[in-house]
Coordinates of C-alpha atoms and ligand atoms in Angstrom, one line a residue:
M187 CA -1.4 13.9 16.7
V188 CA -4.7 13.2 18.4
L189 CA -5.8 9.6 18.4
I190 CA -9.4 9.1 19.5
K191 CA -11.2 5.9 20.2
N192 CA -14.8 6.8 19.5
I193 CA -15.6 8.5 16.3
N194 CA -17.4 11.5 17.6
V195 CA -18.1 13.8 14.7
N196 CA -20.7 16.6 14.9
K197 CA -24.0 15.1 13.9
K198 CA -25.3 18.2 12.0
K199 CA -26.9 16.7 9.0
D200 CA -27.4 19.9 7.0
I201 CA -23.7 20.2 6.1
D202 CA -22.9 19.9 2.4
V203 CA -20.7 17.0 1.3
E204 CA -19.3 16.8 -2.2
I205 CA -17.0 14.5 -4.1
W206 CA -14.5 16.3 -6.4
P207 CA -13.0 13.8 -8.8
I208 CA -9.7 15.3 -9.9
G209 CA -7.7 12.5 -11.4
G210 CA -8.2 8.8 -12.1
Y211 CA -11.9 9.1 -13.3
S212 CA -11.1 9.6 -17.0
E213 CA -8.0 7.3 -17.0
C214 CA -6.4 4.5 -15.1
G215 CA -3.7 6.3 -13.0
R216 CA -3.0 9.8 -11.4
N217 CA -5.5 9.2 -8.7
M218 CA -6.7 12.3 -6.8
T219 CA -10.1 13.0 -5.2
A220 CA -11.1 15.8 -2.9
V221 CA -14.0 15.4 -0.4
K222 CA -15.6 18.7 0.5
V223 CA -17.3 18.8 3.9
G224 CA -18.9 22.2 4.6
D225 CA -16.1 24.6 3.6
E226 CA -13.3 22.2 4.3
F227 CA -11.6 19.7 2.0
V228 CA -9.6 16.4 2.5
I229 CA -7.6 15.2 -0.5
L230 CA -7.5 11.5 -1.1
D231 CA -4.3 10.4 -2.9
I232 CA -2.2 12.4 -5.3
G233 CA -0.8 10.0 -7.8
L234 CA 1.2 9.9 -11.1
N235 CA 0.0 8.5 -14.4
M236 CA 2.7 5.9 -14.6
E237 CA 2.2 5.2 -18.3
K238 CA 3.3 8.8 -19.0
V239 CA 6.5 8.5 -17.1
A240 CA 7.3 4.8 -17.7
E241 CA 10.2 5.7 -19.9
S242 CA 11.9 7.6 -17.1
D243 CA 10.7 5.4 -14.3
L244 CA 14.0 5.6 -12.5
E245 CA 14.4 9.4 -12.7
I246 CA 11.0 10.8 -11.8
H247 CA 12.6 13.0 -9.1
L248 CA 14.6 14.8 -11.8
L249 CA 11.5 15.9 -13.7
S250 CA 9.9 19.2 -12.7
P251 CA 6.1 19.5 -12.0
K252 CA 5.9 21.5 -15.2
E253 CA 7.5 18.7 -17.3
L254 CA 5.3 16.1 -15.7
K255 CA 2.2 18.2 -16.2
L256 CA 3.0 18.6 -19.9
A257 CA 3.4 14.9 -20.2
G258 CA -0.1 14.4 -18.7
A259 CA 1.5 12.5 -15.7
L260 CA -0.1 14.8 -12.9
P261 CA -3.7 15.2 -11.9
D262 CA -5.1 18.6 -13.0
D263 CA -5.9 20.2 -9.7
S264 CA -6.7 23.7 -11.1
M265 CA -10.3 23.4 -9.8
L266 CA -9.1 22.9 -6.2
K267 CA -6.2 25.4 -6.2
P268 CA -8.4 28.5 -5.4
F269 CA -9.5 26.6 -2.2
A270 CA -6.0 25.4 -1.3
K271 CA -6.2 27.1 2.1
Q272 CA -9.3 25.1 3.0
V273 CA -7.6 21.8 2.5
K274 CA -7.1 20.3 5.9
A275 CA -5.3 17.1 5.1
I276 CA -3.9 14.9 2.3
V277 CA -4.6 11.2 3.0
V278 CA -2.8 8.5 1.1
G279 CA -4.3 5.0 1.1
H280 CA -1.2 3.1 0.0
A281 CA 2.3 3.4 -1.3
H282 CA 1.8 2.8 -5.1
L283 CA 3.1 5.7 -7.2
D284 CA -0.2 6.2 -9.0
H285 CA -1.6 7.1 -5.6
V286 CA 1.3 8.8 -3.7
G287 CA 3.9 9.5 -6.4
A288 CA 2.8 13.1 -7.2
V289 CA 2.5 14.3 -3.5
P290 CA 6.1 15.6 -3.5
K291 CA 5.4 17.4 -6.8
M292 CA 2.0 19.0 -6.0
A293 CA 1.9 19.6 -2.3
Y294 CA 5.0 21.8 -2.5
K295 CA 3.9 25.5 -1.8
T296 CA 0.3 24.7 -2.6
Y297 CA -1.3 22.5 0.1
D298 CA -0.1 23.6 3.6
C299 CA -1.6 20.7 5.6
P300 CA -0.4 17.3 7.0
V301 CA -0.1 14.2 4.9
I302 CA -1.5 11.1 6.7
G303 CA -0.7 7.5 5.7
T304 CA 0.2 4.1 7.2
P305 CA 3.8 3.9 8.4
F306 CA 5.0 2.1 5.2
T307 CA 3.3 4.6 2.9
I308 CA 4.7 7.5 4.9
Q309 CA 8.2 6.0 4.8
V310 CA 8.0 5.5 1.0
L311 CA 6.8 9.1 0.7
R312 CA 9.7 10.3 2.9
N313 CA 12.2 8.5 0.6
L314 CA 10.6 10.1 -2.5
I315 CA 10.7 13.6 -0.9
R316 CA 14.4 13.1 0.1
E317 CA 15.3 12.8 -3.6
E318 CA 13.4 15.9 -4.7
K319 CA 15.2 19.2 -5.4
Y320 CA 12.3 21.2 -4.0
K321 CA 11.1 19.4 -0.9
P322 CA 7.6 19.9 0.4
D323 CA 7.6 20.5 4.2
N324 CA 4.2 19.1 5.0
R325 CA 4.0 17.3 8.3
L326 CA 4.0 13.6 7.7
I327 CA 1.7 11.6 10.0
S328 CA 2.0 7.8 10.4
M329 CA -1.2 6.2 11.5
N330 CA -1.7 2.4 11.8
N331 CA -4.7 0.6 10.3
G332 CA -7.5 0.4 12.8
S333 CA -6.8 3.9 14.1
T334 CA -8.5 7.2 13.7
F335 CA -7.4 10.9 13.5
K336 CA -9.5 13.9 14.1
V337 CA -8.8 16.4 11.3
S338 CA -11.4 19.0 12.3
E339 CA -14.7 19.3 14.1
N340 CA -16.5 17.8 11.1
I341 CA -13.9 15.4 9.8
T342 CA -12.4 12.3 11.3
V343 CA -10.2 10.0 9.3
E344 CA -10.1 6.2 9.9
F345 CA -7.9 3.5 8.4
V346 CA -9.3 0.0 7.8
K347 CA -6.9 -2.8 6.9
M348 CA -7.2 -4.0 3.3
T349 CA -5.1 -6.5 1.3
H350 CA -3.4 -5.3 -1.9
S351 CA 0.0 -5.8 -3.6
T352 CA 1.9 -3.4 -1.4
P353 CA 2.1 -3.5 2.4
Q354 CA -0.1 -1.7 4.9
T355 CA -2.8 -0.7 2.4
A356 CA -5.8 1.1 4.0
M357 CA -9.4 1.8 3.2
V358 CA -9.6 5.5 4.1
V359 CA -12.9 6.3 5.8
I360 CA -13.8 10.0 6.1
H361 CA -16.4 10.4 8.9
T362 CA -18.5 13.4 8.3
P363 CA -21.7 14.7 10.0
K364 CA -23.7 13.3 7.0
G365 CA -22.1 9.8 7.2
A366 CA -19.0 7.9 6.2
I367 CA -17.2 8.2 2.9
C368 CA -15.2 5.1 2.3
Y369 CA -12.3 5.1 -0.2
A370 CA -11.1 1.7 -1.2
N371 CA -8.6 2.5 -3.9
D372 CA -6.9 -0.1 -4.4
W373 CA -7.7 -3.5 -2.8
K374 CA -8.2 -7.2 -3.1
F375 CA -9.6 -9.8 -0.8
D376 CA -6.6 -12.1 0.0
Q377 CA -7.5 -15.0 2.4
N378 CA -3.9 -16.1 2.8
P379 CA -1.6 -13.1 2.3
V380 CA 2.2 -13.8 2.2
L381 CA 2.9 -10.6 4.2
G382 CA 0.5 -8.9 6.7
Q383 CA -3.0 -9.9 7.7
K384 CA -6.3 -10.3 6.0
T385 CA -8.7 -7.4 5.3
D386 CA -10.6 -6.3 8.4
Y387 CA -13.9 -7.7 7.3
K388 CA -15.5 -7.2 10.8
R389 CA -14.9 -3.4 10.5
L390 CA -16.2 -3.3 7.0
R391 CA -19.4 -5.0 8.1
E392 CA -19.7 -2.7 11.1
L393 CA -19.4 0.4 8.9
G394 CA -22.0 -1.1 6.6
N395 CA -24.3 -1.5 9.6
E396 CA -23.6 2.0 10.9
G397 CA -24.5 3.4 7.5
V398 CA -22.1 4.3 4.7
L399 CA -22.9 7.5 2.8
A400 CA -20.6 6.7 -0.2
L401 CA -18.2 4.0 -1.3
M402 CA -15.5 4.7 -3.9
S403 CA -13.5 1.7 -5.1
D404 CA -11.0 0.9 -7.9
T405 CA -12.3 -0.8 -11.0
V406 CA -9.0 -1.9 -12.5
R407 CA -10.0 -5.6 -12.8
I408 CA -13.8 -5.1 -13.3
S409 CA -13.7 -6.9 -16.6
D410 CA -12.3 -10.0 -14.9
Y411 CA -15.5 -12.1 -14.2
S412 CA -14.1 -13.9 -11.3
R413 CA -12.5 -13.5 -7.9
T414 CA -8.8 -12.5 -7.7
F415 CA -6.8 -15.3 -6.1
S416 CA -4.3 -15.1 -3.2
E417 CA -0.7 -14.1 -3.3
S418 CA 0.2 -17.4 -1.7
L419 CA -0.6 -19.1 -5.0
V420 CA 2.3 -17.1 -6.6
K421 CA 4.6 -18.6 -4.0
E422 CA 3.6 -22.1 -5.1
M423 CA 4.1 -21.1 -8.8
F424 CA 7.6 -19.8 -8.0
K425 CA 8.5 -22.9 -6.0
D426 CA 7.4 -25.1 -8.9
L427 CA 9.2 -23.1 -11.6
L428 CA 12.5 -22.3 -9.7
F429 CA 13.0 -25.9 -8.5
W430 CA 12.4 -26.9 -12.2
L431 CA 15.1 -24.6 -13.2
K432 CA 17.5 -25.5 -10.4
G433 CA 20.9 -26.7 -11.6
S434 CA 20.7 -24.6 -14.8
S435 CA 24.0 -23.0 -15.7
Q436 CA 22.2 -20.2 -17.4
A437 CA 21.1 -16.8 -16.1
I438 CA 17.7 -16.4 -14.3
V439 CA 16.1 -13.0 -14.4
V440 CA 12.9 -12.2 -12.5
V441 CA 10.9 -9.2 -13.5
T442 CA 8.4 -7.8 -11.0
F443 CA 6.9 -4.7 -9.4
S444 CA 9.2 -2.7 -7.2
S445 CA 6.5 -2.1 -4.5
H446 CA 5.5 -5.7 -4.2
I447 CA 7.4 -6.6 -0.9
A448 CA 5.4 -9.8 -0.4
R449 CA 6.5 -11.0 -3.9
L450 CA 10.1 -10.1 -3.1
I451 CA 10.0 -12.1 0.1
T452 CA 9.0 -15.2 -1.9
I453 CA 11.7 -14.6 -4.6
L454 CA 14.5 -13.9 -2.2
E455 CA 13.7 -17.0 -0.1
L456 CA 13.5 -19.3 -3.1
A457 CA 16.6 -17.9 -4.8
R458 CA 18.6 -19.1 -1.8
N459 CA 16.9 -22.4 -1.8
I460 CA 18.1 -23.0 -5.3
N461 CA 21.6 -21.8 -4.3
R462 CA 21.6 -18.5 -6.2
I463 CA 22.5 -15.1 -4.7
P464 CA 19.7 -12.6 -5.2
V465 CA 20.8 -9.4 -7.0
I466 CA 18.3 -6.5 -7.0
V467 CA 18.8 -3.6 -9.4
G468 CA 16.6 -0.5 -9.5
R469 CA 16.1 2.8 -7.8
S470 CA 12.4 2.3 -7.1
M471 CA 13.0 -1.2 -5.7
K472 CA 15.7 0.1 -3.4
N473 CA 13.3 2.8 -2.2
Y474 CA 10.5 0.3 -1.3
I475 CA 12.8 -2.3 0.3
S476 CA 14.6 0.3 2.4
A477 CA 11.2 1.7 3.5
A478 CA 10.0 -1.9 4.5
E479 CA 13.3 -2.5 6.4
K480 CA 13.2 0.9 8.1
I481 CA 9.9 0.3 9.7
N482 CA 10.8 -3.3 10.6
L483 CA 8.2 -4.8 8.3
V484 CA 10.7 -7.3 6.9
N485 CA 14.3 -8.3 7.7
F486 CA 16.0 -9.5 4.6
S487 CA 19.2 -9.9 6.7
K488 CA 21.1 -8.2 3.9
K489 CA 21.4 -11.6 2.2
Y490 CA 21.1 -10.0 -1.2
K491 CA 23.0 -7.5 -3.2
I492 CA 21.1 -4.3 -4.1
F493 CA 21.9 -1.5 -6.5
G494 CA 19.9 1.7 -6.8
G495 CA 20.2 1.8 -10.6
K496 CA 22.0 0.5 -13.7
G497 CA 25.0 2.9 -13.3
K498 CA 25.7 1.7 -9.8
A499 CA 25.5 -2.0 -10.8
E500 CA 28.2 -1.9 -13.6
A501 CA 30.7 -4.1 -11.7
M502 CA 27.9 -6.5 -10.8
F503 CA 26.8 -6.8 -14.4
K504 CA 30.4 -7.9 -15.3
E505 CA 30.3 -10.5 -12.6
L506 CA 26.9 -11.7 -13.8
E507 CA 28.2 -12.1 -17.3
K508 CA 31.1 -14.3 -16.1
N509 CA 29.2 -16.3 -13.4
R510 CA 25.6 -16.3 -14.6
E511 CA 24.8 -19.6 -12.8
K512 CA 25.6 -18.1 -9.4
Y513 CA 23.0 -15.3 -9.3
L514 CA 19.3 -14.6 -9.7
L515 CA 18.7 -11.1 -11.0
I516 CA 15.6 -9.3 -9.8
T517 CA 14.5 -6.1 -11.5
T518 CA 11.6 -4.1 -13.0
G519 CA 10.7 -3.6 -16.6
C520 CA 7.6 -5.8 -17.3
Q521 CA 6.0 -3.1 -19.5
G522 CA 9.1 -3.2 -21.8
E523 CA 10.0 0.4 -20.7
P524 CA 12.8 1.7 -22.9
G525 CA 14.9 2.8 -20.0
A526 CA 14.5 -0.3 -17.8
V527 CA 17.3 -2.8 -16.9
L528 CA 15.7 -5.7 -18.7
T529 CA 15.2 -3.7 -22.0
S530 CA 18.8 -2.5 -21.7
V531 CA 20.1 -6.1 -21.3
A532 CA 18.0 -7.1 -24.3
N533 CA 19.5 -4.2 -26.3
D534 CA 23.1 -5.1 -25.4
K535 CA 23.5 -1.8 -23.6
L536 CA 25.0 -3.4 -20.4
S537 CA 28.0 -5.6 -19.7
F538 CA 25.7 -8.4 -18.9
K539 CA 24.1 -9.7 -22.1
F540 CA 21.6 -12.4 -22.9
I541 CA 22.8 -15.7 -24.5
E542 CA 20.8 -18.7 -25.7
G543 CA 19.2 -20.6 -22.9
D544 CA 19.0 -17.7 -20.4
Q545 CA 15.7 -17.5 -18.5
V546 CA 13.4 -14.6 -18.0
I547 CA 10.4 -14.9 -15.6
F548 CA 7.7 -12.2 -15.8
S549 CA 6.1 -11.9 -12.4
A550 CA 3.9 -8.9 -13.2
S551 CA 1.1 -7.9 -15.5
T552 CA 1.4 -5.4 -18.3
I553 CA -0.9 -2.3 -17.8
P554 CA -3.0 -2.9 -21.0
T555 CA -2.4 0.3 -23.0
P556 CA -1.3 0.4 -26.7
I557 CA 2.2 1.9 -25.8
N558 CA 2.9 -0.7 -23.1
E559 CA 1.7 -3.6 -25.2
A560 CA 3.8 -2.5 -28.1
N561 CA 6.9 -2.1 -26.0
R562 CA 6.3 -5.5 -24.3
A563 CA 5.8 -7.2 -27.6
I564 CA 9.0 -5.8 -29.0
L565 CA 10.9 -6.9 -25.9
E566 CA 9.6 -10.4 -26.0
K567 CA 10.4 -10.7 -29.6
Q568 CA 14.0 -9.6 -28.9
L569 CA 14.3 -12.1 -26.1
R570 CA 13.1 -15.0 -28.2
Q571 CA 15.3 -14.1 -31.1
R572 CA 18.2 -14.5 -28.7
G573 CA 17.0 -17.9 -27.7
V574 CA 16.0 -16.7 -24.2
R575 CA 13.4 -18.8 -22.5
V576 CA 10.4 -16.7 -21.4
F577 CA 8.1 -17.7 -18.5
K578 CA 5.1 -15.4 -18.4
D579 CA 2.3 -14.7 -16.0
V580 CA 3.9 -16.0 -12.7
H581 CA 1.6 -13.5 -11.1
V582 CA -1.8 -12.8 -9.5
S583 CA -3.3 -9.3 -9.4
G584 CA -3.5 -7.0 -6.5
H585 CA -6.9 -5.8 -7.5
G586 CA -10.2 -7.4 -6.8
G587 CA -12.2 -9.0 -9.7
R588 CA -15.9 -8.3 -10.4
E589 CA -17.1 -10.9 -7.9
D590 CA -14.9 -9.3 -5.2
L591 CA -16.4 -5.9 -5.9
K592 CA -19.9 -7.4 -5.6
D593 CA -18.9 -8.7 -2.2
L594 CA -17.5 -5.4 -1.1
I595 CA -20.7 -3.5 -2.1
S596 CA -22.8 -6.1 -0.3
M597 CA -20.7 -5.9 2.9
M598 CA -20.8 -2.1 3.1
N599 CA -24.2 -1.5 1.6
P600 CA -23.4 2.2 0.7
M601 CA -26.1 4.7 0.0
H602 CA -24.0 5.9 -3.0
Y603 CA -21.5 3.9 -5.0
I604 CA -18.8 5.7 -7.0
P605 CA -16.5 3.6 -9.2
A606 CA -13.0 5.0 -9.4
H607 CA -9.5 4.4 -10.9
G608 CA -10.5 3.7 -14.5
G609 CA -11.6 5.3 -17.7
L610 CA -15.2 5.5 -18.9
M611 CA -15.3 1.8 -19.9
K612 CA -14.3 0.5 -16.5
L613 CA -16.4 2.9 -14.5
S614 CA -19.5 2.1 -16.6
S615 CA -18.9 -1.6 -16.3
A616 CA -18.7 -1.2 -12.5
A617 CA -21.8 1.0 -12.5
E618 CA -23.6 -1.8 -14.5
L619 CA -22.7 -4.2 -11.7
A620 CA -24.2 -1.8 -9.2
L621 CA -27.4 -1.5 -11.3
E622 CA -27.7 -5.3 -11.2
M623 CA -27.6 -5.0 -7.4
G624 CA -30.4 -2.5 -7.3
Y625 CA -28.6 0.9 -7.5
E626 CA -30.0 3.6 -9.8
L627 CA -27.8 5.4 -12.4
G628 CA -27.3 9.0 -11.6
K629 CA -29.2 8.7 -8.3
T630 CA -27.2 6.1 -6.2
V631 CA -24.5 5.0 -8.6
H632 CA -22.4 7.7 -10.3
V633 CA -20.1 7.5 -13.3
L634 CA -17.9 10.6 -12.7
S635 CA -15.2 12.1 -14.9
N636 CA -12.3 14.3 -13.9
G637 CA -13.6 17.8 -12.9
K638 CA -17.3 16.8 -12.6
V639 CA -18.3 17.5 -9.0
L640 CA -20.9 15.3 -7.3
K641 CA -23.0 16.7 -4.5
L642 CA -24.2 13.9 -2.1
Ligands
LIG794 ZN1 -2.3 0.1 -5.9

């Protein structure tokens, strides 16, 4: 690994730079972009479309690439495969499965190059690869935010610290002889993060002053005409709610995202403050927590019980059923996924069953697709029929709102703006914002779709 201090790429300006949108430009998920610099490529993210695998969330490692492809869960990289030998690096910006989850499935025997990510992202990827039957043997390179890595004479990768809903998220900057390509997918501006530090605004402005050739950014919350608020607000919401419920003799179940380590810190801490033992159930949650502990990002001091799946937690469910007032169950399943722990409890499929007065706290948003919304509506109906108390929306998003995006574009002042991570509606809405800021459609702001190459 070569770490260099000054970014010293060849300043030949006549080299071709192209953006190859492979996944995540015609849907929200399965993110994958290739940047072509001369005759070399760098891949940015290889993610899953989680909606297509939600039902089998806990068992993705058992599904073959062929099965996942048929389900529409993988990006279609057929346009890039003939150039696979020219791919010099796969760079992953953060540890969410819609950005990194398909690396083990698609790098195997196709892309013979290193995978570069921050230490947490690489550790999560390592855990994912460990579970696979056919393990890709790509070299995994951990690089901290604020560092650079020279991939080739014409390509240097830099990581800039960004806040998001999983630790050590990076804006990936590809320095090319033609200028910097900045990939902010995903991010928010959190002024008071619960874990980690604020976005490196100084470096964003520096890059803006040096000249950014293109900026790509997620558009997940583009329809939110606001700014996304800080994770520290969720901590206050939890304090208020859990102390309100303190002393209850009924079950408390918190449903959240497995990758949200900051949120888990809040919940674990407060569970003990209301004298309940935190119990975590879920394969994915176990993967993320073990990655965070392995790189010493957190130390939960083992003051919780953790089970890597429903089967392994059988005895614990029996104990929960008998002594529901002693524990606080933390699990996933906010989309109402048929295979998730919460859905299984609601359907009486486990030894722990809901009774009247039990409490379920949803600390996550539902990805707004018809299937998810239908599943979630069914789940909530089942819970209410049982007399379960439901507390919704104890959550803030990990994605910037429309006003945040405006600030990012102003800060970086890119020559080209390319909205990403969304279908046509979201990308167009972000393009509209850029038009308001003086960009020109098709000239300096580009609405791409999967497979449509953009030459810069
Ligand atoms: Zn993300």
